[in-house]
Amino acid sequence: MTRTTPRTQSEDAAPDGPGPGPGPAAGPKRRIFADLTPLRTSPDYRRLWAGNTISWMGQAMTALAISLQVYDITRSSFYVGLVGLFSLVPLVVFGLYGGAVADTVDRRKLGLYSSSAAAVLSVALATAALLDYHRVWFLYLVVALQAVCGALTSPARSAMIPKLVPPEQLPAANALTSLTTTFGFTAGPMLGGLIVGWWGYQAAYLIDAVAFSAALYAMWRLPAMRPERTDDGQGRASVMDGLRFLGTRPNIRMTFFSDLCAMVLAQPKALFPAIALLWYGGDAKIVGLLVAAPAIGSLLGGLLSGWQGRIRRHGLAILISVGAWGLAIAVFGLTRNLWLGLLFLGLAGWADTISMVFRTTMLQAATPDDMRGRLQGVFIVVVAGGPRLGDFLAGSVAQLTSPGIAITGGGLACVLGLVLLGLRWRGFARYDARSPQA
């Protein structure tokens, strides 16, 4: 989502950006490159950031390997799309439940236990591949259990960030956190495609299991992180209380709705194995490039995110960036040149990073600590569950029509849905970070 009017937004911003004042000479760098202040000032955040970067790379390798293995077994984009559906239900159920647990127990321990379980699942995948046990139902089962682990880990991990850095550093920390996932999804698919092609599925799964150790070490070094309870209730936090809180916060709801437009209506990832074969005559290496292209764009968006700390119209920035995602995906569906297609996928990834930073910052700034886990649970359901529903939708439409129609039509539907949402909730575009109103 390349911004065409960053100076216009910056002129509306207050002069105080995140972190200490950079001084005149540092201004241009802070305007362009990522703000590293959270990494310099918080050792706990630095370790968590590094550990998650490594573990995300392993998880991206596994996600690609599972899609390739399902397609290798079935030769059907529909069955690849079902991978998303089998993880959707656990994400919805346990994402909400995991957020409530994260508002009740020590978030550090919750992250440790659930990440350890995910590492065990990667070992199970590798063992099955080594024994030549290639069954689609087994892969679907593991995907569902991985979704449960992710639904428990992610709300706890996300709710930790505001406790590790001061409020003025949240935009910078969220931009850096985007690098955690995007670097993993950049290097992971490229390495995953190569590793699967050279050494088989078992190698990718084993590397994923080892990569989890980095995140486990980072969370083990954290102090205890019990939530600050400000309500009158005792005991376990209620999922319904979190949903009722969300029902009174239209701007936060719009961050979820806008992301659903992008991730459900314009999500082409499930079609990459078929596209690699039908459009480009390629193999697993081409699939790796297609998956990695949006991640490369996201990585560049995170590296060049210094200007985002001075943007105050977060809602308007989200609308523009999500719209740019939809347009880039629509154009990608019209291309048949590999490098041109990779370019538009990269632009889509750039747009997604901009949207993610502002959506996350709005959620953290407008939510009290004892609600952050539950709202992050909803966030995870949308961010992680939306693409899986999008995988199923794209696979189904492609099966009935063609991959090109599914991709281009989905991108245009995303833009149309976003326009309708913006007209329905006009106050979202006027959201000002200097006086956040959820």
Coordinates of C-alpha atoms in Angstrom, one line a residue:
M1 CA 0.0 0.0 0.0
T2 CA 2.2 2.8 -1.2
R3 CA 1.0 6.1 0.2
T4 CA 0.5 8.8 -2.4
T5 CA 0.0 11.6 0.2
P6 CA 2.3 11.1 3.2
R7 CA 3.2 14.8 3.4
T8 CA -0.5 15.8 3.5
Q9 CA -1.1 13.5 6.5
S10 CA 2.2 14.5 8.2
E11 CA 1.2 18.1 8.0
D12 CA -1.9 17.4 10.1
A13 CA 0.2 15.6 12.7
A14 CA 1.5 16.9 16.0
P15 CA 5.3 17.5 16.0
D16 CA 5.9 15.0 18.7
G17 CA 6.6 11.5 17.2
P18 CA 7.3 8.3 19.0
G19 CA 10.4 8.1 21.1
P20 CA 12.9 10.8 21.9
G21 CA 13.3 13.8 19.6
P22 CA 15.7 13.0 16.9
G23 CA 17.1 16.4 16.3
P24 CA 17.3 18.3 13.0
A25 CA 19.9 16.1 11.3
A26 CA 18.0 12.9 12.1
G27 CA 14.7 14.1 10.7
P28 CA 15.0 12.7 7.1
K29 CA 16.0 9.2 8.4
R30 CA 13.2 9.1 10.9
R31 CA 10.8 10.1 8.1
I32 CA 11.9 7.2 5.9
F33 CA 13.4 4.3 7.9
A34 CA 12.0 2.2 10.7
D35 CA 12.3 3.7 14.2
L36 CA 14.5 1.3 16.2
T37 CA 13.9 3.0 19.6
P38 CA 12.0 0.0 21.1
L39 CA 14.8 -2.4 20.2
R40 CA 17.4 -0.1 21.8
T41 CA 15.5 0.7 25.0
S42 CA 13.8 -2.6 25.9
P43 CA 15.9 -5.8 26.1
D44 CA 12.8 -7.9 26.7
Y45 CA 11.1 -6.6 23.6
R46 CA 14.4 -7.0 21.6
R47 CA 14.6 -10.7 22.6
L48 CA 10.9 -11.3 21.9
W49 CA 11.2 -9.6 18.5
A50 CA 14.3 -11.7 17.5
G51 CA 12.8 -15.0 18.7
N52 CA 9.5 -14.4 17.0
T53 CA 11.3 -13.5 13.7
I54 CA 13.1 -16.9 13.7
S55 CA 10.1 -18.9 14.7
W56 CA 7.8 -17.2 12.1
M57 CA 10.3 -18.2 9.4
G58 CA 9.9 -21.8 10.4
Q59 CA 6.1 -21.6 10.6
A60 CA 6.0 -20.1 7.1
M61 CA 8.1 -23.0 5.8
T62 CA 5.6 -25.4 7.3
A63 CA 2.6 -23.6 6.0
L64 CA 4.0 -23.7 2.5
A65 CA 5.1 -27.4 2.8
I66 CA 1.6 -28.4 3.9
S67 CA 0.0 -26.7 1.0
L68 CA 2.4 -28.3 -1.4
Q69 CA 1.9 -31.7 0.1
V70 CA -1.9 -31.4 -0.1
Y71 CA -1.6 -30.4 -3.7
D72 CA 0.9 -33.1 -4.4
I73 CA -1.5 -35.7 -3.0
T74 CA -4.8 -34.4 -4.5
R75 CA -3.8 -32.2 -7.5
S76 CA -6.8 -29.9 -6.5
S77 CA -6.8 -26.2 -5.5
F78 CA -10.1 -27.0 -3.7
Y79 CA -8.4 -29.3 -1.3
V80 CA -5.6 -26.8 -0.8
G81 CA -8.3 -24.3 0.1
L82 CA -9.7 -26.7 2.6
V83 CA -6.5 -26.4 4.6
G84 CA -7.7 -22.9 5.4
L85 CA -11.2 -24.1 6.4
F86 CA -9.9 -26.7 8.8
S87 CA -7.9 -24.1 10.7
L88 CA -10.7 -21.5 10.6
V89 CA -13.0 -23.1 13.2
P90 CA -10.3 -23.7 15.8
L91 CA -9.1 -20.1 15.3
V92 CA -12.5 -18.6 15.8
V93 CA -13.3 -20.7 18.9
F94 CA -9.9 -20.7 20.5
G95 CA -9.0 -17.2 19.4
L96 CA -11.8 -15.8 21.5
Y97 CA -11.1 -18.2 24.3
G98 CA -7.4 -17.6 24.2
G99 CA -7.9 -13.9 24.5
A100 CA -10.0 -14.4 27.7
V101 CA -7.3 -16.7 29.1
A102 CA -4.7 -14.1 28.3
D103 CA -6.7 -11.6 30.4
T104 CA -6.7 -14.1 33.3
V105 CA -3.4 -15.9 33.6
D106 CA 0.3 -15.1 33.3
R107 CA 0.7 -14.3 29.6
R108 CA 4.3 -15.4 29.6
K109 CA 3.4 -18.9 30.7
L110 CA 0.5 -19.1 28.2
G111 CA 2.9 -18.2 25.4
L112 CA 5.5 -20.8 26.6
Y113 CA 3.0 -23.7 26.8
S114 CA 1.2 -23.1 23.6
S115 CA 4.4 -22.5 21.6
S116 CA 5.9 -25.7 23.0
A117 CA 2.8 -27.6 21.8
A118 CA 3.2 -26.1 18.3
A119 CA 6.8 -27.3 18.2
V120 CA 5.6 -30.9 19.0
L121 CA 3.2 -30.7 16.1
S122 CA 6.0 -29.9 13.7
V123 CA 7.9 -32.9 15.0
A124 CA 4.8 -35.0 14.3
L125 CA 4.6 -33.7 10.7
A126 CA 8.3 -34.5 10.1
T127 CA 7.9 -38.0 11.6
A128 CA 4.9 -38.8 9.3
A129 CA 6.8 -37.6 6.3
L130 CA 9.9 -39.7 7.2
L131 CA 7.6 -42.7 7.5
D132 CA 6.0 -42.0 4.1
Y133 CA 2.7 -41.5 5.7
H134 CA 1.0 -39.1 3.3
R135 CA -2.6 -38.7 4.3
V136 CA -4.6 -35.6 3.7
W137 CA -6.8 -36.1 6.7
F138 CA -3.7 -36.2 8.9
L139 CA -2.4 -32.9 7.5
Y140 CA -5.9 -31.3 8.1
L141 CA -5.8 -32.6 11.7
V142 CA -2.4 -31.1 12.4
V143 CA -3.4 -27.8 10.7
A144 CA -6.4 -27.6 13.1
L145 CA -4.3 -28.3 16.2
Q146 CA -1.7 -25.7 15.0
A147 CA -4.5 -23.2 14.8
V148 CA -5.5 -24.0 18.4
C149 CA -1.9 -23.3 19.5
G150 CA -1.7 -20.1 17.5
A151 CA -5.0 -18.9 18.8
L152 CA -3.7 -19.3 22.4
T153 CA -0.2 -17.9 21.7
S154 CA -1.0 -14.8 19.6
P155 CA -3.3 -12.9 22.0
A156 CA -0.9 -13.3 24.8
R157 CA 2.1 -12.3 22.7
S158 CA 0.3 -9.3 21.3
A159 CA -0.9 -8.1 24.7
M160 CA 2.7 -8.2 26.0
I161 CA 3.8 -5.4 23.6
P162 CA 2.2 -2.4 25.5
K163 CA 3.8 -3.7 28.7
L164 CA 7.3 -3.8 27.2
V165 CA 7.4 -0.4 25.6
P166 CA 5.9 3.0 26.5
P167 CA 2.8 4.3 24.7
E168 CA 4.6 6.8 22.5
Q169 CA 6.7 3.9 21.1
L170 CA 3.7 1.7 20.1
P171 CA 3.6 2.7 16.4
A172 CA 7.4 2.0 16.1
A173 CA 7.1 -1.3 18.0
N174 CA 4.2 -2.4 15.8
A175 CA 6.1 -1.6 12.7
L176 CA 9.1 -3.6 14.0
T177 CA 6.8 -6.4 14.9
S178 CA 5.5 -6.4 11.4
L179 CA 9.1 -7.1 10.3
T180 CA 9.0 -10.2 12.6
T181 CA 6.2 -11.8 10.6
T182 CA 7.1 -10.4 7.2
F183 CA 10.8 -11.4 7.3
G184 CA 9.6 -14.9 8.3
F185 CA 7.2 -15.0 5.4
T186 CA 9.8 -13.7 3.1
A187 CA 12.6 -16.1 3.9
G188 CA 10.4 -19.0 5.0
P189 CA 8.6 -19.7 1.7
M190 CA 11.7 -19.2 -0.4
L191 CA 13.7 -21.5 1.8
G192 CA 10.7 -23.8 2.2
G193 CA 10.3 -24.2 -1.6
L194 CA 14.0 -25.0 -2.0
I195 CA 14.1 -27.3 1.0
V196 CA 11.0 -29.3 -0.1
G197 CA 12.4 -29.5 -3.6
W198 CA 15.8 -30.7 -2.4
W199 CA 15.2 -32.8 0.7
G200 CA 11.5 -33.3 1.0
Y201 CA 8.7 -32.2 3.4
Q202 CA 10.3 -33.8 6.4
A203 CA 13.3 -31.4 6.3
A204 CA 11.0 -28.3 6.3
Y205 CA 9.0 -29.6 9.3
L206 CA 12.1 -30.5 11.3
I207 CA 13.6 -27.0 10.8
D208 CA 10.3 -25.5 12.0
A209 CA 10.5 -27.5 15.2
V210 CA 14.0 -26.3 15.9
A211 CA 13.1 -22.7 15.0
F212 CA 10.5 -22.7 17.8
S213 CA 13.3 -22.8 20.4
A214 CA 14.2 -19.1 19.6
A215 CA 10.7 -17.9 20.6
L216 CA 10.6 -20.2 23.6
Y217 CA 13.9 -18.8 24.9
A218 CA 12.7 -15.2 24.5
M219 CA 9.5 -15.8 26.4
W220 CA 11.3 -17.8 29.1
R221 CA 13.5 -14.7 29.8
L222 CA 10.5 -12.4 30.2
P223 CA 9.2 -11.4 33.7
A224 CA 5.8 -12.6 34.8
M225 CA 3.0 -10.8 32.9
R226 CA -0.3 -11.1 34.7
P227 CA -2.9 -8.7 33.3
E228 CA -3.9 -5.6 35.3
R229 CA -7.5 -6.2 36.4
T230 CA -9.5 -3.0 36.6
D231 CA -13.0 -4.4 36.6
D232 CA -14.9 -5.6 39.7
G233 CA -15.0 -9.2 38.6
Q234 CA -12.8 -11.9 40.0
G235 CA -11.5 -15.1 38.4
R236 CA -11.5 -15.8 34.7
A237 CA -12.2 -13.0 32.2
S238 CA -15.4 -13.3 30.2
V239 CA -15.4 -13.6 26.4
M240 CA -18.8 -12.0 26.3
D241 CA -17.5 -9.0 28.3
G242 CA -14.9 -8.5 25.6
L243 CA -17.5 -8.8 22.8
R244 CA -19.8 -6.4 24.6
F245 CA -16.9 -3.9 24.9
L246 CA -16.2 -4.3 21.2
G247 CA -19.8 -3.6 20.5
T248 CA -19.5 -0.1 21.9
R249 CA -16.3 0.7 19.9
P250 CA -17.2 1.4 16.3
N251 CA -13.7 2.5 15.2
I252 CA -12.1 -0.8 16.5
R253 CA -14.9 -2.7 14.7
M254 CA -14.0 -0.9 11.5
T255 CA -10.4 -2.1 11.7
F256 CA -11.7 -5.6 11.8
F257 CA -14.2 -5.1 9.0
S258 CA -11.7 -3.5 6.7
D259 CA -9.2 -6.3 7.1
L260 CA -11.9 -8.9 6.5
C261 CA -12.5 -7.2 3.1
A262 CA -8.9 -7.7 2.1
M263 CA -8.3 -11.1 3.6
V264 CA -11.6 -12.9 2.8
L265 CA -12.4 -11.3 -0.6
A266 CA -8.9 -10.8 -2.0
Q267 CA -6.8 -13.7 -0.8
P268 CA -5.1 -15.6 -3.6
K269 CA -2.6 -17.7 -1.7
A270 CA -4.5 -21.0 -2.0
L271 CA -4.3 -20.7 -5.8
F272 CA -0.5 -20.3 -5.9
P273 CA 0.3 -24.0 -6.5
A274 CA -2.2 -24.1 -9.5
I275 CA -1.0 -20.7 -10.8
A276 CA 2.6 -21.8 -10.7
L277 CA 1.8 -24.8 -12.9
L278 CA -0.9 -23.3 -15.2
W279 CA 0.4 -19.8 -15.7
Y280 CA 4.2 -20.1 -15.3
G281 CA 4.9 -23.8 -15.9
G282 CA 6.8 -24.0 -12.6
D283 CA 7.2 -26.1 -9.5
A284 CA 7.6 -25.7 -5.8
K285 CA 10.3 -23.0 -6.3
I286 CA 7.8 -20.8 -8.2
V287 CA 5.2 -21.3 -5.5
G288 CA 7.8 -20.1 -3.0
L289 CA 8.4 -17.0 -5.0
L290 CA 4.7 -16.2 -5.2
V291 CA 4.2 -16.7 -1.5
A292 CA 7.4 -14.7 -0.7
A293 CA 6.5 -11.7 -3.0
P294 CA 3.9 -10.1 -0.7
A295 CA 6.2 -10.8 2.3
I296 CA 9.0 -8.9 0.5
G297 CA 6.7 -6.0 0.0
S298 CA 5.7 -6.1 3.7
L299 CA 9.3 -6.3 4.7
L300 CA 10.1 -3.1 2.7
G301 CA 7.0 -1.5 4.2
G302 CA 8.3 -2.2 7.7
L303 CA 11.8 -1.1 6.9
L304 CA 10.6 2.2 5.5
S305 CA 8.0 2.8 8.2
G306 CA 9.6 5.8 10.0
W307 CA 7.0 8.2 8.6
Q308 CA 4.1 6.3 10.1
G309 CA 4.9 7.5 13.6
R310 CA 3.8 11.0 12.6
I311 CA 0.5 10.0 10.9
R312 CA -2.5 10.8 13.1
R313 CA -5.4 10.0 10.7
H314 CA -5.1 6.3 11.3
G315 CA -8.5 5.4 10.0
L316 CA -8.0 7.2 6.7
A317 CA -4.6 5.5 6.4
I318 CA -6.2 2.1 6.8
L319 CA -8.9 2.8 4.2
I320 CA -6.3 3.9 1.6
S321 CA -3.9 1.0 2.3
V322 CA -6.6 -1.7 2.2
G323 CA -8.0 -0.3 -1.0
A324 CA -4.5 -0.4 -2.5
W325 CA -4.2 -4.1 -1.5
G326 CA -7.4 -4.9 -3.4
L327 CA -6.4 -3.0 -6.5
A328 CA -2.9 -4.7 -6.5
I329 CA -4.5 -8.2 -6.2
A330 CA -7.0 -7.4 -9.0
V331 CA -4.2 -6.4 -11.4
F332 CA -2.1 -9.4 -10.4
G333 CA -5.0 -11.6 -11.6
L334 CA -4.8 -10.0 -15.0
T335 CA -1.0 -10.6 -15.5
R336 CA 0.6 -13.6 -17.0
N337 CA 4.2 -12.4 -16.7
L338 CA 5.9 -13.8 -13.6
W339 CA 8.0 -10.8 -12.7
L340 CA 5.2 -8.3 -13.2
G341 CA 2.9 -10.5 -11.1
L342 CA 5.5 -10.6 -8.3
L343 CA 5.7 -6.8 -8.5
F344 CA 2.0 -6.4 -7.8
L345 CA 2.1 -9.0 -5.1
G346 CA 4.9 -7.1 -3.5
L347 CA 2.9 -3.8 -3.7
A348 CA 0.0 -5.7 -2.0
G349 CA 2.3 -6.8 0.8
W350 CA 3.5 -3.2 1.3
A351 CA -0.1 -2.1 1.6
D352 CA -0.9 -4.8 4.1
T353 CA 2.0 -3.8 6.4
I354 CA 0.8 -0.1 6.5
S355 CA -2.7 -1.3 7.3
M356 CA -1.5 -3.7 10.0
V357 CA 0.6 -1.1 11.8
F358 CA -2.3 1.4 12.1
R359 CA -4.9 -1.2 12.9
T360 CA -2.8 -2.7 15.7
T361 CA -1.9 0.8 17.1
M362 CA -5.6 1.8 17.2
L363 CA -6.5 -1.4 19.0
Q364 CA -3.7 -1.1 21.7
A365 CA -4.2 2.6 22.3
A366 CA -7.9 2.5 22.8
T367 CA -8.2 -0.7 24.9
P368 CA -7.5 -1.0 28.7
D369 CA -5.0 -3.7 29.7
D370 CA -7.5 -6.0 31.2
M371 CA -9.3 -6.1 27.8
R372 CA -6.3 -6.3 25.5
G373 CA -6.2 -10.1 25.5
R374 CA -9.8 -10.5 24.5
L375 CA -9.6 -7.8 21.9
Q376 CA -6.4 -9.3 20.6
G377 CA -8.2 -12.6 20.5
V378 CA -10.8 -11.1 18.2
F379 CA -7.9 -9.5 16.2
I380 CA -6.3 -12.9 15.7
V381 CA -9.6 -14.4 14.6
V382 CA -9.9 -11.7 11.9
V383 CA -6.2 -11.6 10.9
A384 CA -5.5 -15.3 11.0
G385 CA -9.0 -16.7 10.4
G386 CA -9.9 -14.2 7.6
P387 CA -7.2 -15.5 5.2
R388 CA -8.2 -19.1 5.8
L389 CA -11.8 -18.3 4.9
G390 CA -10.4 -16.4 1.9
D391 CA -8.4 -19.5 0.9
F392 CA -11.6 -21.6 0.9
L393 CA -13.5 -18.9 -1.0
A394 CA -10.7 -18.5 -3.6
G395 CA -10.3 -22.2 -4.1
S396 CA -14.0 -22.7 -4.5
V397 CA -14.5 -19.8 -7.0
A398 CA -11.4 -21.0 -9.0
Q399 CA -12.8 -24.5 -9.2
L400 CA -16.1 -23.1 -10.6
T401 CA -14.6 -20.6 -12.9
S402 CA -10.8 -20.0 -13.2
P403 CA -7.9 -18.7 -11.0
G404 CA -7.8 -15.4 -12.9
I405 CA -11.5 -14.7 -12.4
A406 CA -11.2 -15.6 -8.7
I407 CA -8.3 -13.3 -8.1
T408 CA -9.3 -10.3 -10.1
G409 CA -12.9 -10.5 -9.0
G410 CA -11.8 -10.8 -5.4
G411 CA -9.6 -7.7 -5.6
L412 CA -12.4 -5.6 -7.0
A413 CA -14.9 -7.0 -4.5
C414 CA -12.5 -5.9 -1.7
V415 CA -12.4 -2.3 -3.0
L416 CA -16.2 -2.2 -3.3
G417 CA -16.7 -3.6 0.2
L418 CA -14.3 -1.0 1.6
V419 CA -16.1 1.9 -0.1
L420 CA -19.4 0.7 1.3
L421 CA -18.0 0.4 4.8
G422 CA -16.4 3.9 4.6
L423 CA -19.7 5.3 3.7
R424 CA -21.5 3.5 6.5
W425 CA -19.1 4.6 9.2
R426 CA -17.8 8.0 8.1
G427 CA -16.3 8.8 11.4
F428 CA -13.6 6.2 10.9
A429 CA -11.8 8.3 8.3
R430 CA -11.7 11.2 10.8
Y431 CA -10.1 9.1 13.7
D432 CA -7.2 11.2 15.2
A433 CA -4.5 9.4 17.2
R434 CA -3.9 12.5 19.4
S435 CA -7.3 11.8 21.0
P436 CA -8.1 8.2 20.3
Q437 CA -11.8 7.3 20.4
A438 CA -12.5 3.6 20.0

